[in-house]
Coordinates of N, CA, C and O in Angstrom, one line a residue:
X393 N 50.6 -11.9 -4.3 CA 49.9 -13.1 -4.0 C 48.4 -12.9 -4.3 O 47.8 -12.0 -3.8
X394 N 47.8 -13.8 -5.0 CA 46.4 -13.7 -5.2 C 45.6 -14.2 -4.0 O 45.8 -15.3 -3.5
X395 N 44.6 -13.4 -3.6 CA 43.8 -13.8 -2.5 C 42.5 -14.4 -3.0 O 41.8 -13.8 -3.8
X396 N 42.1 -15.6 -2.6 CA 40.9 -16.2 -3.1 C 39.7 -15.4 -2.7 O 39.6 -14.8 -1.7
X397 N 38.7 -15.3 -3.6 CA 37.5 -14.6 -3.3 C 36.4 -15.1 -4.2 O 36.7 -15.9 -5.1
X398 N 35.2 -14.7 -4.0 CA 34.1 -15.1 -4.8 C 33.7 -14.0 -5.8 O 32.7 -14.2 -6.6
X399 N 34.5 -13.0 -5.9 CA 34.3 -11.9 -6.9 C 34.4 -12.5 -8.3 O 35.4 -13.2 -8.6
X400 N 33.5 -12.2 -9.2 CA 33.6 -12.7 -10.6 C 34.4 -11.8 -11.4 O 34.5 -11.9 -12.7
X401 N 35.2 -10.8 -10.8 CA 35.9 -9.8 -11.6 C 37.2 -10.4 -12.2 O 37.8 -9.9 -13.1
X402 N 37.8 -11.4 -11.5 CA 39.1 -11.9 -11.9 C 39.2 -12.4 -13.3 O 38.2 -13.2 -13.7
X403 N 40.2 -12.1 -14.0 CA 40.4 -12.7 -15.3 C 39.8 -11.9 -16.4 O 40.2 -12.1 -17.6
X404 N 38.9 -11.0 -16.2 CA 38.3 -10.2 -17.2 C 37.9 -8.9 -16.7 O 36.9 -8.7 -16.0
X405 N 38.7 -7.8 -16.9 CA 38.4 -6.5 -16.3 C 37.0 -5.9 -16.6 O 36.6 -5.0 -15.9
X406 N 36.4 -6.4 -17.7 CA 35.1 -5.9 -18.0 C 34.1 -6.0 -16.8 O 33.3 -5.1 -16.6
X407 N 34.1 -7.1 -16.1 CA 33.2 -7.3 -14.9 C 33.4 -6.2 -13.9 O 32.5 -5.6 -13.4
X408 N 34.7 -5.9 -13.5 CA 35.0 -4.9 -12.5 C 34.5 -3.5 -13.0 O 33.9 -2.8 -12.3
X409 N 34.8 -3.2 -14.3 CA 34.4 -1.9 -14.8 C 32.9 -1.8 -14.8 O 32.4 -0.7 -14.4
X410 N 32.2 -2.8 -15.3 CA 30.7 -2.7 -15.3 C 30.2 -2.5 -13.9 O 29.3 -1.7 -13.6
X411 N 30.7 -3.3 -12.9 CA 30.2 -3.2 -11.5 C 30.4 -1.8 -11.0 O 29.5 -1.2 -10.4
X412 N 31.6 -1.2 -11.1 CA 31.9 0.1 -10.5 C 31.2 1.2 -11.2 O 30.8 2.2 -10.5
X413 N 31.0 1.1 -12.5 CA 30.2 2.1 -13.2 C 28.8 2.1 -12.8 O 28.1 3.1 -12.5
X414 N 28.2 0.9 -12.6 CA 26.9 0.7 -12.2 C 26.7 1.2 -10.7 O 25.7 1.9 -10.4
X415 N 27.7 0.9 -9.9 CA 27.6 1.4 -8.5 C 27.7 2.9 -8.4 O 26.9 3.5 -7.7
X416 N 28.5 3.5 -9.3 CA 28.6 5.0 -9.3 C 27.3 5.6 -9.8 O 26.9 6.6 -9.2
X417 N 26.7 5.0 -10.8 CA 25.5 5.6 -11.3 C 24.4 5.4 -10.3 O 23.5 6.3 -10.2
X418 N 24.3 4.3 -9.6 CA 23.3 4.1 -8.5 C 23.5 5.2 -7.4 O 22.6 5.8 -7.0
X419 N 24.8 5.4 -7.0 CA 25.1 6.5 -6.0 C 24.6 7.8 -6.5 O 24.0 8.6 -5.7
X420 N 24.9 8.2 -7.8 CA 24.5 9.5 -8.3 C 23.0 9.6 -8.3 O 22.4 10.7 -8.0
X421 N 22.3 8.5 -8.7 CA 20.8 8.5 -8.7 C 20.3 8.7 -7.3 O 19.3 9.5 -7.1
X422 N 20.9 8.1 -6.3 CA 20.4 8.3 -4.9 C 20.7 9.7 -4.4 O 19.8 10.3 -3.8
X423 N 21.9 10.3 -4.7 CA 22.2 11.6 -4.3 C 21.3 12.6 -5.1 O 21.0 13.7 -4.5
X424 N 20.9 12.3 -6.3 CA 20.1 13.2 -7.1 C 18.7 13.5 -6.4 O 18.1 14.5 -6.7
X425 N 18.3 12.6 -5.6 CA 17.0 12.8 -4.9 C 16.9 14.1 -4.1 O 15.9 14.7 -3.9
X426 N 18.1 14.5 -3.5 CA 18.1 15.7 -2.7 C 17.9 16.9 -3.5 O 17.6 18.0 -2.9
X427 N 18.0 16.9 -4.8 CA 17.8 18.1 -5.7 C 16.4 18.2 -6.1 O 16.0 19.2 -6.8
X428 N 15.5 17.2 -5.8 CA 14.2 17.3 -6.3 C 13.4 18.3 -5.5 O 13.6 18.5 -4.3
X429 N 12.4 19.0 -6.1 CA 11.6 20.0 -5.4 C 10.7 19.3 -4.4 O 10.3 18.1 -4.6
X430 N 10.3 20.0 -3.4 CA 9.4 19.5 -2.4 C 8.2 20.4 -2.3 O 8.2 21.5 -2.7
X431 N 7.1 19.8 -1.7 CA 5.9 20.6 -1.4 C 6.3 21.8 -0.5 O 7.0 21.6 0.5
X432 N 5.7 22.9 -0.8 CA 6.0 24.1 0.0 C 5.3 24.2 1.3 O 5.7 24.9 2.2
X433 N 4.1 23.6 1.4 CA 3.3 23.7 2.6 C 3.9 22.9 3.8 O 4.7 21.9 3.6
X434 N 3.7 23.3 5.0 CA 4.2 22.6 6.2 C 3.8 21.2 6.2 O 2.7 20.8 5.8
X435 N 4.6 20.4 6.8 CA 4.3 18.9 6.9 C 4.6 18.5 8.3 O 5.3 19.1 9.1
X436 N 4.0 17.4 8.7 CA 4.2 16.8 10.0 C 5.2 15.6 9.9 O 4.9 14.7 9.1
X437 N 6.3 15.7 10.6 CA 7.3 14.7 10.5 C 7.1 13.6 11.5 O 6.9 13.9 12.7
X438 N 7.1 12.4 11.1 CA 6.8 11.2 12.0 C 7.8 10.1 11.7 O 7.4 9.0 11.5
X439 N 9.0 10.4 11.7 CA 10.1 9.5 11.2 C 10.3 8.4 12.2 O 10.6 7.2 11.8
X440 N 10.4 8.7 13.5 CA 10.6 7.7 14.6 C 11.9 6.9 14.4 O 12.0 5.7 14.6
X441 N 12.9 7.6 13.9 CA 14.3 7.0 13.7 C 14.4 6.0 12.6 O 15.5 5.4 12.4
X442 N 13.4 5.9 11.7 CA 13.4 4.9 10.7 C 14.4 5.2 9.6 O 15.0 4.3 9.0
X443 N 14.6 6.5 9.2 CA 15.5 6.9 8.2 C 17.0 6.5 8.5 O 17.7 5.9 7.7
X444 N 17.4 6.8 9.8 CA 18.7 6.5 10.2 C 18.9 5.0 10.2 O 20.0 4.5 9.9
X445 N 17.9 4.3 10.6 CA 18.0 2.8 10.7 C 18.2 2.2 9.3 O 19.0 1.3 9.0
X446 N 17.5 2.8 8.3 CA 17.6 2.3 6.9 C 19.0 2.6 6.4 O 19.6 1.7 5.8
X447 N 19.5 3.8 6.6 CA 20.9 4.1 6.1 C 21.9 3.2 6.8 O 22.8 2.7 6.1
X448 N 21.8 3.0 8.1 CA 22.7 2.2 8.8 C 22.7 0.8 8.3 O 23.8 0.2 8.0
X449 N 21.5 0.2 8.1 CA 21.4 -1.2 7.7 C 21.9 -1.3 6.2 O 22.5 -2.3 5.9
X450 N 21.6 -0.3 5.4 CA 22.0 -0.4 4.0 C 23.6 -0.4 3.9 O 24.1 -1.3 3.2
X451 N 24.2 0.5 4.6 CA 25.7 0.5 4.4 C 26.4 -0.6 5.2 O 27.4 -1.1 4.7
X452 N 25.8 -1.1 6.3 CA 26.3 -2.3 6.9 C 26.2 -3.5 6.0 O 27.2 -4.3 5.9
X453 N 25.1 -3.6 5.4 CA 24.9 -4.8 4.5 C 25.8 -4.7 3.3 O 26.4 -5.8 2.9
X454 N 26.0 -3.5 2.8 CA 27.0 -3.4 1.6 C 28.4 -3.8 2.1 O 29.1 -4.5 1.4
X455 N 28.8 -3.3 3.3 CA 30.1 -3.7 3.8 C 30.2 -5.2 4.0 O 31.3 -5.8 3.6
X456 N 29.2 -5.8 4.6 CA 29.3 -7.3 4.8 C 29.3 -8.0 3.4 O 30.0 -9.0 3.2
X457 N 28.6 -7.4 2.5 CA 28.5 -8.0 1.1 C 29.9 -8.0 0.5 O 30.4 -9.1 0.0
X458 N 30.6 -6.9 0.5 CA 31.9 -6.8 -0.1 C 32.9 -7.7 0.7 O 33.7 -8.4 0.1
X459 N 32.8 -7.6 2.1 CA 33.8 -8.4 2.9 C 33.6 -9.9 2.7 O 34.5 -10.6 2.6
X460 N 32.3 -10.3 2.5 CA 32.0 -11.7 2.3 C 32.6 -12.2 1.0 O 33.2 -13.3 0.8
X461 N 32.4 -11.4 -0.1 CA 32.9 -11.7 -1.4 C 34.4 -11.9 -1.4 O 35.0 -12.7 -2.1
X462 N 35.1 -11.0 -0.6 CA 36.5 -11.0 -0.6 C 37.1 -12.1 0.4 O 38.2 -12.7 0.1
X463 N 36.4 -12.4 1.5 CA 37.0 -13.2 2.5 C 36.4 -14.6 2.7 O 36.9 -15.4 3.4
X464 N 35.2 -14.8 2.0 CA 34.5 -16.1 2.2 C 34.3 -16.7 0.8 O 33.2 -16.9 0.4
X465 N 35.4 -17.1 0.1 CA 35.2 -17.7 -1.2 C 34.4 -19.1 -1.1 O 33.8 -19.5 -2.1
X466 N 34.4 -19.7 0.0 CA 33.6 -21.0 0.2 C 32.1 -20.7 0.0 O 31.4 -21.7 -0.2
X467 N 31.7 -19.5 0.2 CA 30.3 -19.2 0.1 C 29.9 -18.6 -1.3 O 28.8 -18.0 -1.4
X468 N 30.8 -18.8 -2.2 CA 30.6 -18.2 -3.6 C 29.4 -18.9 -4.2 O 29.1 -20.1 -4.1
X469 N 28.6 -18.2 -5.0 CA 27.5 -18.7 -5.8 C 28.0 -19.4 -7.0 O 29.0 -19.1 -7.6
X470 N 27.3 -20.5 -7.4 CA 27.7 -21.1 -8.7 C 27.4 -20.2 -9.9 O 26.5 -19.3 -9.8
X471 N 28.0 -20.5 -11.0 CA 27.8 -19.7 -12.2 C 27.9 -18.2 -11.9 O 27.0 -17.4 -12.3
X472 N 29.0 -17.8 -11.2 CA 29.1 -16.4 -10.7 C 29.0 -15.4 -11.8 O 28.4 -14.3 -11.6
X473 N 29.5 -15.7 -13.0 CA 29.5 -14.6 -14.0 C 28.1 -14.5 -14.6 O 27.7 -13.4 -15.0
X474 N 27.3 -15.6 -14.7 CA 25.9 -15.4 -15.2 C 25.1 -14.7 -14.1 O 24.3 -13.8 -14.4
X475 N 25.3 -15.0 -12.8 CA 24.6 -14.4 -11.8 C 25.0 -12.9 -11.7 O 24.2 -12.0 -11.4
X476 N 26.3 -12.6 -12.0 CA 26.7 -11.2 -12.1 C 25.8 -10.4 -13.0 O 25.4 -9.3 -12.6
X477 N 25.6 -10.8 -14.2 CA 24.8 -10.1 -15.1 C 23.3 -10.0 -14.7 O 22.7 -8.9 -14.9
X478 N 22.8 -11.0 -14.1 CA 21.5 -10.9 -13.5 C 21.4 -9.9 -12.4 O 20.5 -9.1 -12.3
X479 N 22.5 -9.8 -11.6 CA 22.5 -8.8 -10.5 C 22.6 -7.4 -11.1 O 21.9 -6.5 -10.6
X480 N 23.4 -7.2 -12.1 CA 23.5 -5.8 -12.7 C 22.1 -5.5 -13.3 O 21.7 -4.3 -13.2
X481 N 21.4 -6.4 -13.9 CA 20.1 -6.1 -14.4 C 19.1 -5.7 -13.3 O 18.3 -4.8 -13.5
X482 N 19.2 -6.4 -12.2 CA 18.4 -6.1 -11.0 C 18.7 -4.7 -10.5 O 17.7 -3.9 -10.1
X483 N 19.9 -4.3 -10.5 CA 20.3 -2.9 -10.0 C 19.7 -1.9 -10.9 O 19.0 -0.9 -10.5
X484 N 19.8 -2.1 -12.2 CA 19.2 -1.1 -13.2 C 17.7 -1.1 -13.1 O 17.1 0.0 -13.2
X485 N 17.1 -2.3 -13.1 CA 15.6 -2.3 -13.0 C 15.1 -1.7 -11.7 O 14.1 -1.0 -11.7
X486 N 15.8 -2.0 -10.6 CA 15.4 -1.4 -9.3 C 15.5 0.1 -9.3 O 14.7 0.8 -8.7
X487 N 16.6 0.6 -9.8 CA 16.8 2.0 -9.9 C 15.8 2.7 -10.7 O 15.2 3.8 -10.4
X488 N 15.4 2.0 -11.9 CA 14.4 2.6 -12.7 C 13.0 2.6 -12.0 O 12.3 3.6 -12.1
X489 N 12.7 1.5 -11.3 CA 11.4 1.5 -10.5 C 11.4 2.6 -9.5 O 10.4 3.3 -9.3
X490 N 12.5 2.7 -8.8 CA 12.6 3.8 -7.7 C 12.4 5.1 -8.3 O 11.6 5.9 -7.7
X491 N 13.0 5.5 -9.4 CA 12.8 6.8 -9.9 C 11.5 7.0 -10.6 O 10.9 8.1 -10.6
X492 N 10.9 5.9 -11.1 CA 9.5 6.0 -11.6 C 8.6 6.4 -10.5 O 7.7 7.2 -10.6
X493 N 8.8 5.7 -9.3 CA 7.9 6.0 -8.2 C 8.1 7.5 -7.7 O 7.2 8.2 -7.3
X494 N 9.4 7.9 -7.7 CA 9.7 9.3 -7.2 C 9.0 10.3 -8.1 O 8.4 11.3 -7.7
X495 N 9.2 10.1 -9.4 CA 8.6 11.1 -10.4 C 7.1 11.0 -10.3 O 6.4 12.1 -10.5
X496 N 6.5 9.9 -10.0 CA 5.0 9.8 -9.9 C 4.5 10.6 -8.7 O 3.5 11.3 -8.8
X497 N 5.3 10.5 -7.6 CA 4.9 11.3 -6.4 C 5.1 12.8 -6.6 O 4.4 13.6 -6.1
X498 N 6.1 13.1 -7.4 CA 6.3 14.6 -7.7 C 6.7 15.3 -6.5 O 7.6 14.9 -5.7
X499 N 6.0 16.4 -6.2 CA 6.4 17.3 -5.1 C 6.0 16.7 -3.8 O 6.5 17.2 -2.7
X500 N 5.3 15.6 -3.8 CA 5.0 15.0 -2.5 C 6.0 14.0 -2.0 O 5.9 13.4 -0.9
X501 N 7.0 13.8 -2.9 CA 8.1 12.9 -2.4 C 9.0 13.5 -1.4 O 9.3 14.7 -1.5
X502 N 9.3 12.8 -0.4 CA 10.2 13.3 0.7 C 11.0 12.1 1.2 O 10.5 11.0 1.3
X503 N 12.3 12.4 1.6 CA 13.1 11.3 2.2 C 12.6 11.0 3.6 O 12.6 9.8 4.0
X504 N 12.3 12.0 4.4 CA 11.7 11.8 5.7 C 10.3 11.4 5.6 O 9.6 11.6 4.6
X505 N 9.8 10.7 6.7 CA 8.4 10.4 6.8 C 7.7 11.7 7.2 O 7.8 12.2 8.3
X506 N 7.0 12.3 6.2 CA 6.3 13.6 6.4 C 5.0 13.6 5.7 O 5.0 13.3 4.5
X507 N 3.9 13.9 6.3 CA 2.6 13.9 5.7 C 2.0 15.3 5.7 O 2.4 16.1 6.5
X508 N 1.1 15.5 4.8 CA 0.4 16.8 4.6 C -1.1 16.5 4.5 O -1.5 15.6 3.8
X509 N -1.9 17.2 5.3 CA -3.3 16.9 5.2 C -3.9 17.2 3.9 O -4.9 16.6 3.5
X510 N -3.3 18.0 3.0 CA -3.8 18.3 1.7 C -3.4 17.4 0.6 O -3.9 17.4 -0.5
X511 N -2.5 16.4 0.9 CA -2.0 15.6 -0.1 C -3.0 14.5 -0.5 O -3.7 14.0 0.4
X512 N -3.0 14.1 -1.8 CA -4.0 13.1 -2.2 C -3.3 11.7 -2.0 O -2.1 11.6 -1.8
X513 N -4.1 10.7 -2.1 CA -3.6 9.3 -2.2 C -3.2 9.1 -3.6 O -4.0 9.1 -4.6
X514 N -1.9 8.8 -3.9 CA -1.4 8.6 -5.2 C -1.6 7.1 -5.5 O -1.1 6.2 -4.9
X515 N -2.4 6.9 -6.6 CA -2.6 5.5 -7.0 C -2.5 5.3 -8.5 O -3.2 4.5 -9.1
X516 N -1.5 6.0 -9.1 CA -1.3 5.8 -10.5 C 0.2 5.3 -10.7 O 1.0 5.3 -9.7
X517 N 0.5 4.9 -11.9 CA 1.9 4.4 -12.1 C 2.1 3.2 -11.3 O 1.2 2.3 -11.1
X518 N 3.3 3.0 -10.8 CA 3.6 1.8 -9.9 C 2.8 1.8 -8.7 O 2.6 0.7 -8.1
X519 N 2.3 2.9 -8.2 CA 1.4 3.0 -7.0 C 0.1 2.4 -7.2 O -0.7 2.1 -6.3
X520 N -0.2 2.1 -8.4 CA -1.5 1.4 -8.7 C -1.5 0.0 -8.2 O -2.6 -0.5 -7.8
X521 N -0.3 -0.6 -8.0 CA -0.3 -2.0 -7.6 C 0.4 -2.2 -6.3 O 0.0 -3.1 -5.5
X522 N 1.4 -1.4 -6.0 CA 2.1 -1.5 -4.7 C 2.2 -0.2 -4.0 O 2.3 0.9 -4.7
X523 N 2.2 -0.2 -2.7 CA 2.2 1.1 -1.9 C 3.6 1.7 -1.8 O 3.7 2.9 -1.5
X524 N 4.7 0.9 -1.9 CA 6.0 1.4 -1.7 C 7.0 1.0 -2.8 O 8.0 0.4 -2.6
X525 N 6.7 1.5 -4.0 CA 7.5 1.1 -5.2 C 8.9 1.7 -5.0 O 9.9 1.1 -5.6
X526 N 9.1 2.8 -4.4 CA 10.4 3.4 -4.2 C 11.3 2.5 -3.3 O 12.5 2.2 -3.7
X527 N 10.7 1.9 -2.3 CA 11.5 1.0 -1.4 C 11.7 -0.3 -2.1 O 12.8 -0.9 -2.0
X528 N 10.7 -0.8 -2.9 CA 10.8 -2.0 -3.6 C 12.0 -1.9 -4.6 O 12.8 -2.8 -4.8
X529 N 12.1 -0.8 -5.3 CA 13.1 -0.6 -6.2 C 14.5 -0.5 -5.6 O 15.5 -1.1 -6.1
X530 N 14.6 0.1 -4.4 CA 15.9 0.2 -3.7 C 16.3 -1.2 -3.2 O 17.5 -1.6 -3.4
X531 N 15.4 -2.0 -2.7 CA 15.7 -3.3 -2.3 C 16.1 -4.2 -3.4 O 17.0 -5.0 -3.3
X532 N 15.4 -4.1 -4.6 CA 15.8 -4.8 -5.7 C 17.2 -4.5 -6.2 O 18.0 -5.4 -6.5
X533 N 17.6 -3.2 -6.1 CA 18.9 -2.8 -6.5 C 20.0 -3.4 -5.5 O 21.0 -3.8 -6.0
X534 N 19.7 -3.4 -4.2 CA 20.6 -3.9 -3.3 C 20.8 -5.4 -3.4 O 21.9 -5.9 -3.4
X535 N 19.7 -6.1 -3.7 CA 19.8 -7.5 -4.0 C 20.7 -7.7 -5.2 O 21.5 -8.7 -5.3
X536 N 20.5 -6.8 -6.2 CA 21.3 -6.9 -7.4 C 22.8 -6.8 -7.2 O 23.6 -7.6 -7.7
X537 N 23.2 -5.9 -6.3 CA 24.6 -5.8 -5.9 C 25.1 -7.1 -5.3 O 26.2 -7.5 -5.5
X538 N 24.3 -7.6 -4.4 CA 24.7 -8.9 -3.7 C 24.8 -10.0 -4.7 O 25.8 -10.8 -4.7
X539 N 24.0 -10.1 -5.7 CA 24.1 -11.1 -6.8 C 25.4 -10.8 -7.6 O 26.1 -11.8 -8.0
X540 N 25.6 -9.6 -7.9 CA 26.8 -9.2 -8.7 C 28.1 -9.6 -8.0 O 29.0 -10.0 -8.7
X541 N 28.1 -9.5 -6.7 CA 29.3 -9.9 -6.0 C 29.4 -11.4 -5.7 O 30.4 -11.9 -5.3
X542 N 28.3 -12.1 -5.9 CA 28.3 -13.5 -6.0 C 28.6 -14.3 -4.8 O 29.3 -15.3 -4.8
X543 N 28.0 -13.9 -3.6 CA 28.3 -14.6 -2.4 C 27.1 -14.8 -1.6 O 26.3 -13.8 -1.3
X544 N 26.8 -16.0 -1.1 CA 25.6 -16.3 -0.4 C 25.5 -15.5 0.9 O 24.4 -15.1 1.3
X545 N 26.6 -15.4 1.7 CA 26.6 -14.6 2.9 C 26.2 -13.2 2.7 O 25.4 -12.6 3.4
X546 N 26.8 -12.6 1.7 CA 26.4 -11.2 1.3 C 25.0 -11.0 0.9 O 24.3 -10.1 1.3
X547 N 24.4 -12.0 0.2 CA 23.0 -11.9 -0.2 C 22.1 -12.0 1.0 O 21.1 -11.3 1.2
X548 N 22.5 -12.9 2.0 CA 21.7 -13.1 3.2 C 21.7 -11.8 4.0 O 20.7 -11.3 4.5
X549 N 22.9 -11.1 4.1 CA 23.0 -9.9 4.8 C 22.1 -8.8 4.2 O 21.5 -8.0 4.8
X550 N 22.1 -8.8 2.8 CA 21.4 -7.8 2.1 C 19.9 -8.0 2.2 O 19.1 -7.0 2.3
X551 N 19.5 -9.2 2.3 CA 18.0 -9.5 2.5 C 17.6 -9.2 4.0 O 16.5 -8.6 4.2
X552 N 18.4 -9.6 4.9 CA 17.9 -9.4 6.3 C 18.1 -8.0 6.9 O 17.1 -7.5 7.5
X553 N 19.2 -7.4 6.6 CA 19.4 -6.1 7.3 C 18.5 -5.0 6.7 O 17.7 -4.4 7.4
X554 N 18.7 -4.6 5.4 CA 17.8 -3.6 4.9 C 16.4 -4.1 4.9 O 15.5 -3.2 5.0
X555 N 16.1 -5.4 4.7 CA 14.8 -5.9 4.7 C 14.1 -5.6 6.0 O 12.9 -5.1 6.0
X556 N 14.7 -5.8 7.1 CA 14.2 -5.6 8.4 C 14.0 -4.1 8.6 O 12.9 -3.6 9.2
X557 N 15.0 -3.3 8.2 CA 14.9 -1.8 8.4 C 13.7 -1.2 7.6 O 12.9 -0.4 8.1
X558 N 13.5 -1.7 6.4 CA 12.4 -1.2 5.6 C 11.0 -1.7 6.1 O 10.0 -1.0 5.9
X559 N 11.0 -2.9 6.7 CA 9.8 -3.4 7.3 C 9.3 -2.4 8.4 O 8.1 -2.0 8.5
X560 N 10.3 -1.9 9.2 CA 10.0 -0.9 10.3 C 9.6 0.4 9.6 O 8.6 1.0 10.0
X561 N 10.3 0.8 8.7 CA 10.1 2.1 8.0 C 8.7 2.1 7.4 O 8.0 3.1 7.5
X562 N 8.3 1.0 6.7 CA 7.0 1.0 6.1 C 5.9 1.0 7.1 O 4.9 1.7 6.9
X563 N 6.1 0.3 8.2 CA 5.1 0.4 9.3 C 4.9 1.8 9.8 O 3.8 2.3 10.1
X564 N 6.0 2.5 10.0 CA 6.0 3.9 10.5 C 5.3 4.8 9.5 O 4.4 5.6 9.8
X565 N 5.6 4.6 8.2 CA 5.1 5.5 7.2 C 3.6 5.2 7.0 O 2.8 6.2 6.8
X566 N 3.2 4.0 7.0 CA 1.8 3.7 6.8 C 0.9 4.2 8.0 O -0.2 4.7 7.8
X567 N 1.5 4.1 9.2 CA 0.8 4.6 10.3 C 0.6 6.2 10.2 O -0.5 6.7 10.5
X568 N 1.6 6.8 9.7 CA 1.5 8.3 9.6 C 0.5 8.7 8.5 O -0.3 9.6 8.6
X569 N 0.5 7.9 7.4 CA -0.4 8.2 6.3 C -1.9 7.9 6.7 O -2.8 8.7 6.4
X570 N -2.0 6.8 7.4 CA -3.4 6.5 7.9 C -3.9 7.6 8.9 O -5.1 8.0 8.8
X571 N -3.0 8.1 9.7 CA -3.4 9.1 10.7 C -3.8 10.4 10.0 O -4.7 11.1 10.4
X572 N -3.1 10.7 8.9 CA -3.3 12.0 8.2 C -4.4 11.9 7.1 O -5.3 12.8 7.0
X573 N -4.4 10.8 6.3 CA -5.3 10.7 5.2 C -6.6 9.9 5.5 O -7.5 9.9 4.7
X574 N -6.5 9.1 6.6 CA -7.8 8.5 7.0 C -8.3 7.4 6.1 O -7.5 6.6 5.6
X575 N -9.6 7.3 5.9 CA -10.2 6.2 5.2 C -9.8 6.1 3.8 O -9.7 5.0 3.2
X576 N -9.4 7.2 3.1 CA -9.0 7.1 1.7 C -7.7 6.3 1.6 O -7.6 5.5 0.7
X577 N -6.8 6.4 2.6 CA -5.6 5.6 2.5 C -5.9 4.2 3.0 O -5.3 3.2 2.5
X578 N -6.8 4.0 3.9 CA -7.1 2.7 4.4 C -7.7 1.9 3.2 O -7.4 0.7 3.1
X579 N -8.6 2.5 2.4 CA -9.1 1.8 1.3 C -8.0 1.5 0.3 O -8.1 0.4 -0.3
X580 N -7.1 2.4 0.1 CA -6.0 2.1 -0.8 C -5.2 0.9 -0.3 O -4.7 0.1 -1.1
X581 N -4.9 0.8 1.0 CA -4.2 -0.3 1.5 C -4.9 -1.6 1.3 O -4.2 -2.6 1.1
X582 N -6.2 -1.6 1.4 CA -6.9 -2.9 1.2 C -6.8 -3.5 -0.2 O -7.0 -4.7 -0.4
X583 N -6.6 -2.6 -1.2 CA -6.6 -3.1 -2.5 C -5.2 -3.2 -3.2 O -5.1 -3.4 -4.4
X584 N -4.1 -2.9 -2.4 CA -2.8 -2.9 -2.9 C -1.9 -3.8 -2.1 O -2.3 -4.2 -1.0
X585 N -0.7 -4.0 -2.6 CA 0.3 -4.8 -1.9 C 1.5 -3.8 -1.4 O 1.6 -2.8 -2.0
X586 N 2.2 -4.3 -0.4 CA 3.3 -3.4 0.1 C 4.4 -3.2 -0.9 O 4.8 -2.1 -1.3
X587 N 5.0 -4.4 -1.3 CA 6.2 -4.3 -2.1 C 6.1 -5.1 -3.4 O 6.7 -4.7 -4.5
X588 N 5.5 -6.3 -3.3 CA 5.5 -7.3 -4.5 C 4.0 -7.7 -4.7 O 3.5 -8.3 -3.7
X589 N 3.4 -7.4 -5.8 CA 2.0 -7.8 -6.1 C 1.8 -9.3 -5.8 O 2.7 -10.2 -6.2
X590 N 0.8 -9.7 -5.1 CA 0.3 -11.0 -4.8 C 1.3 -11.8 -3.9 O 1.1 -13.0 -3.7
X591 N 2.3 -11.1 -3.3 CA 3.2 -11.8 -2.5 C 3.4 -11.1 -1.1 O 3.2 -11.6 -0.1
X592 N 3.8 -9.8 -1.2 CA 4.1 -9.1 0.1 C 3.4 -7.7 0.0 O 3.6 -6.9 -0.9

């Protein structure tokens, strides 16, 4: 028996194949961050539980997104197949932005909130315009998955849950950087945006 859903996969296997290949590539890109080199000098960790909150909100939102697409067909987006391709484009663009930010930081990139007194303020590449391009890229990719699954409830969950977690994470990180880097980071904050130029 066919179960109604808002997934755009039905009727054309290409959609399902593209989605799962994209999801697998995104997962590999995220896992690849653990293999990157880190700065050798000691650092001060000031995470305050933000990393765990981000992971919890991310996977909870993904679960709600999949469940909504499967169980709430009444909340399906119109033109689901067109929105699907827009979503896949957002995933790829977001992943590209995230990795561009990570490569720009180089050895100063870390998953935990960790600061070093010797580190400079990075203001080149995507950091020239926004302070957290890595988070912006991840959020764009997550929104892309929600669009690809084509359900309004899933999109709302993806915006609210990881969005709230990243808001906390950014506040923690910026407080740590201000404490360590002082006026140079304060000046950088005054001339840049957090996630989206001229908006956020």
